[in-house]
Amino acid sequence: MLDFELLRAFVAVADCGGFHRAAERLNLTQSTVSQQIKRLELETKRPLFRRTTRSVALTDDGEMLLGDARRLLQLEEAARHRLAAPRLSGSVRLGVVEEVAGGSLPSALGRFAALHPGVKLEVQIGVSAELIEQLNAGRLDVVFAKRPLGTSKGRLVWREPMVWAAADTFDLIPGAALPLALYRERSVSREAALNALQDGDLTWEIIYTSPSLTGVRAAALAGLAVTPLPASAVIAGLRIVGAAEGLPRLPDLEFARYEKTRPDKAAVALAAVLLTLAQGPSRPTI
């Protein structure tokens, strides 16, 4: 039987790409993590990593073990939570932006439902500003949204680049205004894009608006316009455009978790599960 602590160290090194960052994640010393990997290699009788002075990479045996190790750790975590977690009931109202809802959110909600079958989930998809307003008004319990630029409210879960995206076949006509597809008013992405454009000399016009990621991305896919997207939302049929086309650099997007002032136990439990979206393979891809 493989030791779960050794497997946890193995997965951390694989995810972090090295012993130093893995030790920071696990709150251990680097030498302890190194010793745990050596013990695991002795138990499996296989070399799991190729080590050089500059990098650490999985061997073929390490690649094969990684998927099994993740599944074993997930099962162990689920069993531990089921035994230790209080039996919760009631309902939790979750607000989430489409960028997150289209990624790994369903698997996170599935884990929560398995741990707390007595809790009813109500999920609302919307724009960040509106969801945060509803949270402040008491109509939502937890919100997972893009953080407005320049603010530090909420708990940062991850940060990723925002990029300009256009269809593979899109060509900007010299001298013509840049056609834009943007979210409707009060969107973090919209405000960031317009602020960046206003600081430059590029001529542009908004030709398409939508309240959803699906809508603005459809306009870009159709070749109608350029749209600002999280890097993870650039799908087949789209390409990233930028300085070569005269477009300004965009700021990073921050995704944060918000809770009401006095959350109940069910809301706290859901918020904790949502934090796992930023870890390793649970990182959302859209």
PDB file of C-alpha atoms in Angstrom:
ATOM      1  CA  MET A   1       0.000   0.000   0.000  1.00  0.00           C
ATOM      2  CA  LEU A   2       1.516   3.309  -1.079  1.00  0.00           C
ATOM      3  CA  ASP A   3       1.811   5.989   1.592  1.00  0.00           C
ATOM      4  CA  PHE A   4      -0.560   8.915   0.929  1.00  0.00           C
ATOM      5  CA  GLU A   5       1.983  11.445   2.230  1.00  0.00           C
ATOM      6  CA  LEU A   6       4.523  10.197  -0.300  1.00  0.00           C
ATOM      7  CA  LEU A   7       1.947  10.374  -3.075  1.00  0.00           C
ATOM      8  CA  ARG A   8       1.010  13.904  -1.993  1.00  0.00           C
ATOM      9  CA  ALA A   9       4.656  14.970  -2.245  1.00  0.00           C
ATOM     10  CA  PHE A  10       4.976  13.248  -5.638  1.00  0.00           C
ATOM     11  CA  VAL A  11       1.947  15.067  -7.091  1.00  0.00           C
ATOM     12  CA  ALA A  12       3.142  18.406  -5.667  1.00  0.00           C
ATOM     13  CA  VAL A  13       6.573  18.058  -7.311  1.00  0.00           C
ATOM     14  CA  ALA A  14       4.960  17.066 -10.607  1.00  0.00           C
ATOM     15  CA  ASP A  15       2.525  20.028 -10.487  1.00  0.00           C
ATOM     16  CA  CYS A  16       5.088  22.599  -9.352  1.00  0.00           C
ATOM     17  CA  GLY A  17       7.910  21.404 -11.594  1.00  0.00           C
ATOM     18  CA  GLY A  18      10.444  21.273  -8.781  1.00  0.00           C
ATOM     19  CA  PHE A  19      11.169  20.448  -5.168  1.00  0.00           C
ATOM     20  CA  HIS A  20      11.455  24.011  -3.851  1.00  0.00           C
ATOM     21  CA  ARG A  21       7.973  25.141  -4.927  1.00  0.00           C
ATOM     22  CA  ALA A  22       6.496  21.796  -3.922  1.00  0.00           C
ATOM     23  CA  ALA A  23       7.954  22.237  -0.443  1.00  0.00           C
ATOM     24  CA  GLU A  24       6.369  25.693  -0.210  1.00  0.00           C
ATOM     25  CA  ARG A  25       2.973  24.307  -1.222  1.00  0.00           C
ATOM     26  CA  LEU A  26       3.197  21.479   1.326  1.00  0.00           C
ATOM     27  CA  ASN A  27       4.715  23.688   4.050  1.00  0.00           C
ATOM     28  CA  LEU A  28       7.684  21.329   4.344  1.00  0.00           C
ATOM     29  CA  THR A  29      11.426  21.688   3.871  1.00  0.00           C
ATOM     30  CA  GLN A  30      12.917  20.912   0.494  1.00  0.00           C
ATOM     31  CA  SER A  31      15.027  18.117   1.955  1.00  0.00           C
ATOM     32  CA  THR A  32      11.921  16.488   3.467  1.00  0.00           C
ATOM     33  CA  VAL A  33      10.166  16.495   0.093  1.00  0.00           C
ATOM     34  CA  SER A  34      13.285  15.088  -1.564  1.00  0.00           C
ATOM     35  CA  GLN A  35      13.437  12.283   1.016  1.00  0.00           C
ATOM     36  CA  GLN A  36       9.757  11.479   0.484  1.00  0.00           C
ATOM     37  CA  ILE A  37      10.300  11.129  -3.269  1.00  0.00           C
ATOM     38  CA  LYS A  38      13.296   8.841  -2.670  1.00  0.00           C
ATOM     39  CA  ARG A  39      11.166   6.672  -0.359  1.00  0.00           C
ATOM     40  CA  LEU A  40       8.420   6.470  -2.967  1.00  0.00           C
ATOM     41  CA  GLU A  41      10.932   5.483  -5.640  1.00  0.00           C
ATOM     42  CA  LEU A  42      12.233   2.745  -3.345  1.00  0.00           C
ATOM     43  CA  GLU A  43       8.704   1.479  -2.705  1.00  0.00           C
ATOM     44  CA  THR A  44       7.775   1.470  -6.397  1.00  0.00           C
ATOM     45  CA  LYS A  45      11.228   0.273  -7.483  1.00  0.00           C
ATOM     46  CA  ARG A  46      11.030   2.809 -10.310  1.00  0.00           C
ATOM     47  CA  PRO A  47      12.720   6.167 -11.009  1.00  0.00           C
ATOM     48  CA  LEU A  48       9.873   8.700 -11.074  1.00  0.00           C
ATOM     49  CA  PHE A  49      11.744  11.899 -11.973  1.00  0.00           C
ATOM     50  CA  ARG A  50      14.631  12.863 -14.235  1.00  0.00           C
ATOM     51  CA  ARG A  51      16.672  15.411 -12.315  1.00  0.00           C
ATOM     52  CA  THR A  52      19.152  17.933 -13.697  1.00  0.00           C
ATOM     53  CA  THR A  53      20.693  21.013 -12.132  1.00  0.00           C
ATOM     54  CA  ARG A  54      17.997  23.130 -13.807  1.00  0.00           C
ATOM     55  CA  SER A  55      14.859  21.051 -14.042  1.00  0.00           C
ATOM     56  CA  VAL A  56      12.814  18.135 -12.774  1.00  0.00           C
ATOM     57  CA  ALA A  57      10.735  16.084 -15.214  1.00  0.00           C
ATOM     58  CA  LEU A  58       8.618  12.958 -14.899  1.00  0.00           C
ATOM     59  CA  THR A  59       9.952   9.690 -16.268  1.00  0.00           C
ATOM     60  CA  ASP A  60       7.635   7.389 -18.223  1.00  0.00           C
ATOM     61  CA  ASP A  61       6.943   5.471 -14.996  1.00  0.00           C
ATOM     62  CA  GLY A  62       6.260   8.762 -13.236  1.00  0.00           C
ATOM     63  CA  GLU A  63       3.759   9.757 -15.917  1.00  0.00           C
ATOM     64  CA  MET A  64       1.930   6.442 -15.471  1.00  0.00           C
ATOM     65  CA  LEU A  65       1.832   6.812 -11.680  1.00  0.00           C
ATOM     66  CA  LEU A  66       0.644  10.435 -11.715  1.00  0.00           C
ATOM     67  CA  GLY A  67      -2.947   9.754 -12.803  1.00  0.00           C
ATOM     68  CA  ASP A  68      -3.343   6.929 -10.273  1.00  0.00           C
ATOM     69  CA  ALA A  69      -1.821   9.075  -7.533  1.00  0.00           C
ATOM     70  CA  ARG A  70      -4.292  11.892  -8.196  1.00  0.00           C
ATOM     71  CA  ARG A  71      -7.255   9.500  -8.069  1.00  0.00           C
ATOM     72  CA  LEU A  72      -6.048   7.885  -4.851  1.00  0.00           C
ATOM     73  CA  LEU A  73      -5.566  11.269  -3.184  1.00  0.00           C
ATOM     74  CA  GLN A  74      -9.016  12.433  -4.303  1.00  0.00           C
ATOM     75  CA  LEU A  75     -10.583   9.285  -2.848  1.00  0.00           C
ATOM     76  CA  GLU A  76      -8.647   9.718   0.385  1.00  0.00           C
ATOM     77  CA  GLU A  77      -9.694  13.372   0.666  1.00  0.00           C
ATOM     78  CA  ALA A  78     -13.341  12.529  -0.036  1.00  0.00           C
ATOM     79  CA  ALA A  79     -13.375   9.760   2.565  1.00  0.00           C
ATOM     80  CA  ARG A  80     -11.691  11.966   5.164  1.00  0.00           C
ATOM     81  CA  HIS A  81     -14.147  14.804   4.572  1.00  0.00           C
ATOM     82  CA  ARG A  82     -17.151  12.505   4.729  1.00  0.00           C
ATOM     83  CA  LEU A  83     -16.017  11.198   8.099  1.00  0.00           C
ATOM     84  CA  ALA A  84     -14.868  14.510   9.566  1.00  0.00           C
ATOM     85  CA  ALA A  85     -17.162  17.082   8.028  1.00  0.00           C
ATOM     86  CA  PRO A  86     -20.354  18.049   9.835  1.00  0.00           C
ATOM     87  CA  ARG A  87     -23.596  16.931   8.232  1.00  0.00           C
ATOM     88  CA  LEU A  88     -24.771  20.120   6.596  1.00  0.00           C
ATOM     89  CA  SER A  89     -28.218  20.985   5.321  1.00  0.00           C
ATOM     90  CA  GLY A  90     -30.024  23.957   3.835  1.00  0.00           C
ATOM     91  CA  SER A  91     -29.163  25.718   0.585  1.00  0.00           C
ATOM     92  CA  VAL A  92     -26.347  27.792  -0.860  1.00  0.00           C
ATOM     93  CA  ARG A  93     -26.852  30.411  -3.573  1.00  0.00           C
ATOM     94  CA  LEU A  94     -23.778  30.618  -5.797  1.00  0.00           C
ATOM     95  CA  GLY A  95     -23.131  33.322  -8.371  1.00  0.00           C
ATOM     96  CA  VAL A  96     -20.440  32.622 -10.971  1.00  0.00           C
ATOM     97  CA  VAL A  97     -19.148  34.239 -14.145  1.00  0.00           C
ATOM     98  CA  GLU A  98     -19.399  32.273 -17.384  1.00  0.00           C
ATOM     99  CA  GLU A  99     -15.614  32.066 -17.750  1.00  0.00           C
ATOM    100  CA  VAL A 100     -15.552  29.850 -14.653  1.00  0.00           C
ATOM    101  CA  ALA A 101     -18.862  28.058 -15.193  1.00  0.00           C
ATOM    102  CA  GLY A 102     -17.596  26.729 -18.515  1.00  0.00           C
ATOM    103  CA  GLY A 103     -14.433  25.250 -17.019  1.00  0.00           C
ATOM    104  CA  SER A 104     -13.915  22.894 -14.092  1.00  0.00           C
ATOM    105  CA  LEU A 105     -16.717  24.278 -11.925  1.00  0.00           C
ATOM    106  CA  PRO A 106     -19.035  21.290 -12.521  1.00  0.00           C
ATOM    107  CA  SER A 107     -16.471  18.852 -11.112  1.00  0.00           C
ATOM    108  CA  ALA A 108     -15.964  21.066  -8.044  1.00  0.00           C
ATOM    109  CA  LEU A 109     -19.722  21.251  -7.476  1.00  0.00           C
ATOM    110  CA  GLY A 110     -19.908  17.488  -7.901  1.00  0.00           C
ATOM    111  CA  ARG A 111     -17.332  17.014  -5.137  1.00  0.00           C
ATOM    112  CA  PHE A 112     -19.265  19.380  -2.890  1.00  0.00           C
ATOM    113  CA  ALA A 113     -22.544  17.551  -3.526  1.00  0.00           C
ATOM    114  CA  ALA A 114     -20.892  14.204  -2.725  1.00  0.00           C
ATOM    115  CA  LEU A 115     -19.513  15.571   0.547  1.00  0.00           C
ATOM    116  CA  HIS A 116     -22.715  17.386   1.554  1.00  0.00           C
ATOM    117  CA  PRO A 117     -25.712  15.637  -0.035  1.00  0.00           C
ATOM    118  CA  GLY A 118     -28.083  17.464   2.319  1.00  0.00           C
ATOM    119  CA  VAL A 119     -27.240  20.895   0.871  1.00  0.00           C
ATOM    120  CA  LYS A 120     -29.210  22.259  -2.076  1.00  0.00           C
ATOM    121  CA  LEU A 121     -27.220  24.302  -4.599  1.00  0.00           C
ATOM    122  CA  GLU A 122     -28.655  27.216  -6.560  1.00  0.00           C
ATOM    123  CA  VAL A 123     -26.311  28.506  -9.267  1.00  0.00           C
ATOM    124  CA  GLN A 124     -26.677  31.795 -11.129  1.00  0.00           C
ATOM    125  CA  ILE A 125     -24.425  32.800 -14.042  1.00  0.00           C
ATOM    126  CA  GLY A 126     -23.878  36.490 -14.697  1.00  0.00           C
ATOM    127  CA  VAL A 127     -21.524  39.444 -15.031  1.00  0.00           C
ATOM    128  CA  SER A 128     -19.122  40.161 -12.155  1.00  0.00           C
ATOM    129  CA  ALA A 129     -20.500  43.560 -11.099  1.00  0.00           C
ATOM    130  CA  GLU A 130     -24.099  42.341 -11.011  1.00  0.00           C
ATOM    131  CA  LEU A 131     -23.209  39.192  -9.072  1.00  0.00           C
ATOM    132  CA  ILE A 132     -21.236  41.155  -6.482  1.00  0.00           C
ATOM    133  CA  GLU A 133     -24.145  43.581  -6.105  1.00  0.00           C
ATOM    134  CA  GLN A 134     -26.522  40.687  -5.495  1.00  0.00           C
ATOM    135  CA  LEU A 135     -24.134  39.273  -2.894  1.00  0.00           C
ATOM    136  CA  ASN A 136     -24.025  42.628  -1.096  1.00  0.00           C
ATOM    137  CA  ALA A 137     -27.834  42.794  -1.223  1.00  0.00           C
ATOM    138  CA  GLY A 138     -28.098  39.370   0.429  1.00  0.00           C
ATOM    139  CA  ARG A 139     -29.482  37.550  -2.612  1.00  0.00           C
ATOM    140  CA  LEU A 140     -26.376  35.367  -3.071  1.00  0.00           C
ATOM    141  CA  ASP A 141     -24.177  33.586  -0.525  1.00  0.00           C
ATOM    142  CA  VAL A 142     -20.964  32.992  -2.493  1.00  0.00           C
ATOM    143  CA  VAL A 143     -19.718  34.604  -5.716  1.00  0.00           C
ATOM    144  CA  PHE A 144     -16.876  33.554  -8.002  1.00  0.00           C
ATOM    145  CA  ALA A 145     -16.148  36.472 -10.318  1.00  0.00           C
ATOM    146  CA  LYS A 146     -13.585  38.624 -12.040  1.00  0.00           C
ATOM    147  CA  ARG A 147     -12.218  41.179  -9.604  1.00  0.00           C
ATOM    148  CA  PRO A 148     -12.713  44.805 -10.680  1.00  0.00           C
ATOM    149  CA  LEU A 149      -9.412  46.379 -11.696  1.00  0.00           C
ATOM    150  CA  GLY A 150      -7.604  48.235  -8.938  1.00  0.00           C
ATOM    151  CA  THR A 151      -9.536  46.648  -6.072  1.00  0.00           C
ATOM    152  CA  SER A 152      -8.422  44.121  -3.478  1.00  0.00           C
ATOM    153  CA  LYS A 153     -11.827  42.911  -2.325  1.00  0.00           C
ATOM    154  CA  GLY A 154     -12.568  39.208  -2.306  1.00  0.00           C
ATOM    155  CA  ARG A 155     -10.019  36.423  -2.050  1.00  0.00           C
ATOM    156  CA  LEU A 156      -7.804  36.080  -5.124  1.00  0.00           C
ATOM    157  CA  VAL A 157      -7.983  32.530  -6.513  1.00  0.00           C
ATOM    158  CA  TRP A 158      -5.943  32.920  -9.692  1.00  0.00           C
ATOM    159  CA  ARG A 159      -4.679  35.468 -12.176  1.00  0.00           C
ATOM    160  CA  GLU A 160      -4.332  34.976 -15.923  1.00  0.00           C
ATOM    161  CA  PRO A 161      -3.529  37.104 -18.983  1.00  0.00           C
ATOM    162  CA  MET A 162      -6.264  38.855 -20.919  1.00  0.00           C
ATOM    163  CA  VAL A 163      -5.635  38.852 -24.672  1.00  0.00           C
ATOM    164  CA  TRP A 164      -7.162  40.170 -27.874  1.00  0.00           C
ATOM    165  CA  ALA A 165      -8.718  37.337 -29.875  1.00  0.00           C
ATOM    166  CA  ALA A 166      -9.822  37.237 -33.502  1.00  0.00           C
ATOM    167  CA  ALA A 167     -10.835  34.572 -36.002  1.00  0.00           C
ATOM    168  CA  ASP A 168      -8.015  32.731 -37.760  1.00  0.00           C
ATOM    169  CA  THR A 169      -9.246  34.323 -40.999  1.00  0.00           C
ATOM    170  CA  PHE A 170      -9.643  37.864 -39.623  1.00  0.00           C
ATOM    171  CA  ASP A 171      -7.610  40.641 -41.250  1.00  0.00           C
ATOM    172  CA  LEU A 172      -7.623  44.236 -40.076  1.00  0.00           C
ATOM    173  CA  ILE A 173      -8.099  46.525 -43.079  1.00  0.00           C
ATOM    174  CA  PRO A 174      -5.410  49.250 -43.109  1.00  0.00           C
ATOM    175  CA  GLY A 175      -6.915  52.612 -42.216  1.00  0.00           C
ATOM    176  CA  ALA A 176     -10.237  51.114 -41.106  1.00  0.00           C
ATOM    177  CA  ALA A 177     -11.535  51.316 -37.561  1.00  0.00           C
ATOM    178  CA  LEU A 178     -10.910  48.236 -35.418  1.00  0.00           C
ATOM    179  CA  PRO A 179     -14.259  46.409 -35.003  1.00  0.00           C
ATOM    180  CA  LEU A 180     -14.863  45.326 -31.400  1.00  0.00           C
ATOM    181  CA  ALA A 181     -17.126  42.759 -29.786  1.00  0.00           C
ATOM    182  CA  LEU A 182     -17.516  43.539 -26.091  1.00  0.00           C
ATOM    183  CA  TYR A 183     -19.553  42.558 -23.100  1.00  0.00           C
ATOM    184  CA  ARG A 184     -22.332  44.975 -22.296  1.00  0.00           C
ATOM    185  CA  GLU A 185     -21.771  47.740 -19.742  1.00  0.00           C
ATOM    186  CA  ARG A 186     -20.162  47.149 -16.344  1.00  0.00           C
ATOM    187  CA  SER A 187     -17.930  44.281 -17.410  1.00  0.00           C
ATOM    188  CA  VAL A 188     -14.371  44.051 -16.072  1.00  0.00           C
ATOM    189  CA  SER A 189     -13.103  42.887 -19.475  1.00  0.00           C
ATOM    190  CA  ARG A 190     -14.943  45.674 -21.313  1.00  0.00           C
ATOM    191  CA  GLU A 191     -13.614  48.420 -19.037  1.00  0.00           C
ATOM    192  CA  ALA A 192     -10.058  47.111 -19.233  1.00  0.00           C
ATOM    193  CA  ALA A 193     -10.187  46.929 -23.036  1.00  0.00           C
ATOM    194  CA  LEU A 194     -11.627  50.419 -23.445  1.00  0.00           C
ATOM    195  CA  ASN A 195      -9.129  51.934 -21.002  1.00  0.00           C
ATOM    196  CA  ALA A 196      -6.259  50.355 -22.931  1.00  0.00           C
ATOM    197  CA  LEU A 197      -7.600  51.611 -26.278  1.00  0.00           C
ATOM    198  CA  GLN A 198      -8.221  55.132 -25.016  1.00  0.00           C
ATOM    199  CA  ASP A 199      -4.547  55.446 -24.087  1.00  0.00           C
ATOM    200  CA  GLY A 200      -3.483  54.752 -27.693  1.00  0.00           C
ATOM    201  CA  ASP A 201      -3.953  56.202 -31.165  1.00  0.00           C
ATOM    202  CA  LEU A 202      -5.855  53.301 -32.715  1.00  0.00           C
ATOM    203  CA  THR A 203      -9.261  54.063 -34.247  1.00  0.00           C
ATOM    204  CA  TRP A 204     -11.938  51.629 -33.099  1.00  0.00           C
ATOM    205  CA  GLU A 205     -15.679  51.109 -32.941  1.00  0.00           C
ATOM    206  CA  ILE A 206     -17.964  48.783 -30.971  1.00  0.00           C
ATOM    207  CA  ILE A 207     -20.042  46.844 -33.507  1.00  0.00           C
ATOM    208  CA  TYR A 208     -21.329  44.002 -31.311  1.00  0.00           C
ATOM    209  CA  THR A 209     -22.257  43.629 -27.645  1.00  0.00           C
ATOM    210  CA  SER A 210     -23.440  40.635 -25.653  1.00  0.00           C
ATOM    211  CA  PRO A 211     -24.075  39.820 -21.969  1.00  0.00           C
ATOM    212  CA  SER A 212     -22.118  36.559 -22.264  1.00  0.00           C
ATOM    213  CA  LEU A 213     -18.766  35.019 -23.092  1.00  0.00           C
ATOM    214  CA  THR A 214     -20.497  32.785 -25.634  1.00  0.00           C
ATOM    215  CA  GLY A 215     -21.869  35.833 -27.425  1.00  0.00           C
ATOM    216  CA  VAL A 216     -18.678  37.870 -27.778  1.00  0.00           C
ATOM    217  CA  ARG A 217     -16.673  34.771 -28.665  1.00  0.00           C
ATOM    218  CA  ALA A 218     -19.205  33.863 -31.369  1.00  0.00           C
ATOM    219  CA  ALA A 219     -18.754  37.300 -32.919  1.00  0.00           C
ATOM    220  CA  ALA A 220     -15.003  36.825 -32.993  1.00  0.00           C
ATOM    221  CA  LEU A 221     -15.308  33.295 -34.430  1.00  0.00           C
ATOM    222  CA  ALA A 222     -17.532  34.647 -37.199  1.00  0.00           C
ATOM    223  CA  GLY A 223     -14.792  37.104 -38.171  1.00  0.00           C
ATOM    224  CA  LEU A 224     -16.952  40.116 -37.307  1.00  0.00           C
ATOM    225  CA  ALA A 225     -14.712  41.652 -34.661  1.00  0.00           C
ATOM    226  CA  VAL A 226     -11.838  41.411 -32.208  1.00  0.00           C
ATOM    227  CA  THR A 227     -12.719  40.708 -28.582  1.00  0.00           C
ATOM    228  CA  PRO A 228     -10.807  40.691 -25.256  1.00  0.00           C
ATOM    229  CA  LEU A 229     -10.805  37.252 -23.591  1.00  0.00           C
ATOM    230  CA  PRO A 230      -9.070  35.423 -20.763  1.00  0.00           C
ATOM    231  CA  ALA A 231      -6.210  33.458 -22.311  1.00  0.00           C
ATOM    232  CA  SER A 232      -7.921  30.217 -21.250  1.00  0.00           C
ATOM    233  CA  ALA A 233     -11.008  31.150 -23.303  1.00  0.00           C
ATOM    234  CA  VAL A 234      -9.182  31.245 -26.651  1.00  0.00           C
ATOM    235  CA  ILE A 235     -10.495  28.173 -28.484  1.00  0.00           C
ATOM    236  CA  ALA A 236      -9.962  26.532 -31.873  1.00  0.00           C
ATOM    237  CA  GLY A 237     -10.800  28.949 -34.656  1.00  0.00           C
ATOM    238  CA  LEU A 238      -9.424  31.943 -32.758  1.00  0.00           C
ATOM    239  CA  ARG A 239      -5.936  33.393 -32.642  1.00  0.00           C
ATOM    240  CA  ILE A 240      -4.316  35.929 -30.352  1.00  0.00           C
ATOM    241  CA  VAL A 241      -3.590  39.312 -31.921  1.00  0.00           C
ATOM    242  CA  GLY A 242      -1.636  42.145 -30.381  1.00  0.00           C
ATOM    243  CA  ALA A 243       1.228  44.531 -30.912  1.00  0.00           C
ATOM    244  CA  ALA A 244       1.833  43.426 -34.519  1.00  0.00           C
ATOM    245  CA  GLU A 245      -1.697  44.571 -35.343  1.00  0.00           C
ATOM    246  CA  GLY A 246      -1.270  47.808 -33.382  1.00  0.00           C
ATOM    247  CA  LEU A 247      -3.331  46.666 -30.397  1.00  0.00           C
ATOM    248  CA  PRO A 248      -2.402  47.771 -26.868  1.00  0.00           C
ATOM    249  CA  ARG A 249      -1.381  45.334 -24.143  1.00  0.00           C
ATOM    250  CA  LEU A 250      -4.188  44.313 -21.794  1.00  0.00           C
ATOM    251  CA  PRO A 251      -3.919  43.876 -17.997  1.00  0.00           C
ATOM    252  CA  ASP A 252      -4.207  40.488 -16.341  1.00  0.00           C
ATOM    253  CA  LEU A 253      -7.602  39.301 -15.152  1.00  0.00           C
ATOM    254  CA  GLU A 254      -8.023  38.377 -11.526  1.00  0.00           C
ATOM    255  CA  PHE A 255     -10.609  35.805 -10.508  1.00  0.00           C
ATOM    256  CA  ALA A 256     -11.698  36.036  -6.882  1.00  0.00           C
ATOM    257  CA  ARG A 257     -14.100  34.429  -4.445  1.00  0.00           C
ATOM    258  CA  TYR A 258     -16.518  36.546  -2.444  1.00  0.00           C
ATOM    259  CA  GLU A 259     -18.650  35.603   0.556  1.00  0.00           C
ATOM    260  CA  LYS A 260     -21.429  37.385   2.391  1.00  0.00           C
ATOM    261  CA  THR A 261     -20.512  39.028   5.703  1.00  0.00           C
ATOM    262  CA  ARG A 262     -21.775  36.226   7.915  1.00  0.00           C
ATOM    263  CA  PRO A 263     -21.834  33.043   5.841  1.00  0.00           C
ATOM    264  CA  ASP A 264     -23.421  29.903   7.256  1.00  0.00           C
ATOM    265  CA  LYS A 265     -21.536  26.614   7.449  1.00  0.00           C
ATOM    266  CA  ALA A 266     -22.793  25.374   4.091  1.00  0.00           C
ATOM    267  CA  ALA A 267     -21.595  28.535   2.334  1.00  0.00           C
ATOM    268  CA  VAL A 268     -18.194  28.304   4.047  1.00  0.00           C
ATOM    269  CA  ALA A 269     -17.871  24.678   2.946  1.00  0.00           C
ATOM    270  CA  LEU A 270     -18.701  25.550  -0.669  1.00  0.00           C
ATOM    271  CA  ALA A 271     -16.253  28.466  -0.654  1.00  0.00           C
ATOM    272  CA  ALA A 272     -13.480  26.120   0.523  1.00  0.00           C
ATOM    273  CA  VAL A 273     -14.182  23.679  -2.318  1.00  0.00           C
ATOM    274  CA  LEU A 274     -14.091  26.503  -4.874  1.00  0.00           C
ATOM    275  CA  LEU A 275     -10.552  27.417  -3.827  1.00  0.00           C
ATOM    276  CA  THR A 276      -9.371  24.057  -5.187  1.00  0.00           C
ATOM    277  CA  LEU A 277     -10.123  25.288  -8.724  1.00  0.00           C
ATOM    278  CA  ALA A 278      -6.720  27.006  -8.759  1.00  0.00           C
ATOM    279  CA  GLN A 279      -4.752  23.886  -7.795  1.00  0.00           C
ATOM    280  CA  GLY A 280      -2.989  21.653 -10.274  1.00  0.00           C
ATOM    281  CA  PRO A 281      -5.236  19.872 -12.778  1.00  0.00           C
ATOM    282  CA  SER A 282      -8.353  21.533 -11.358  1.00  0.00           C
ATOM    283  CA  ARG A 283      -7.288  24.828 -12.927  1.00  0.00           C
ATOM    284  CA  PRO A 284     -10.160  25.861 -15.220  1.00  0.00           C
ATOM    285  CA  THR A 285      -9.793  25.566 -18.967  1.00  0.00           C
ATOM    286  CA  ILE A 286     -12.600  26.960 -21.065  1.00  0.00           C
TER     287      ILE A 286
END
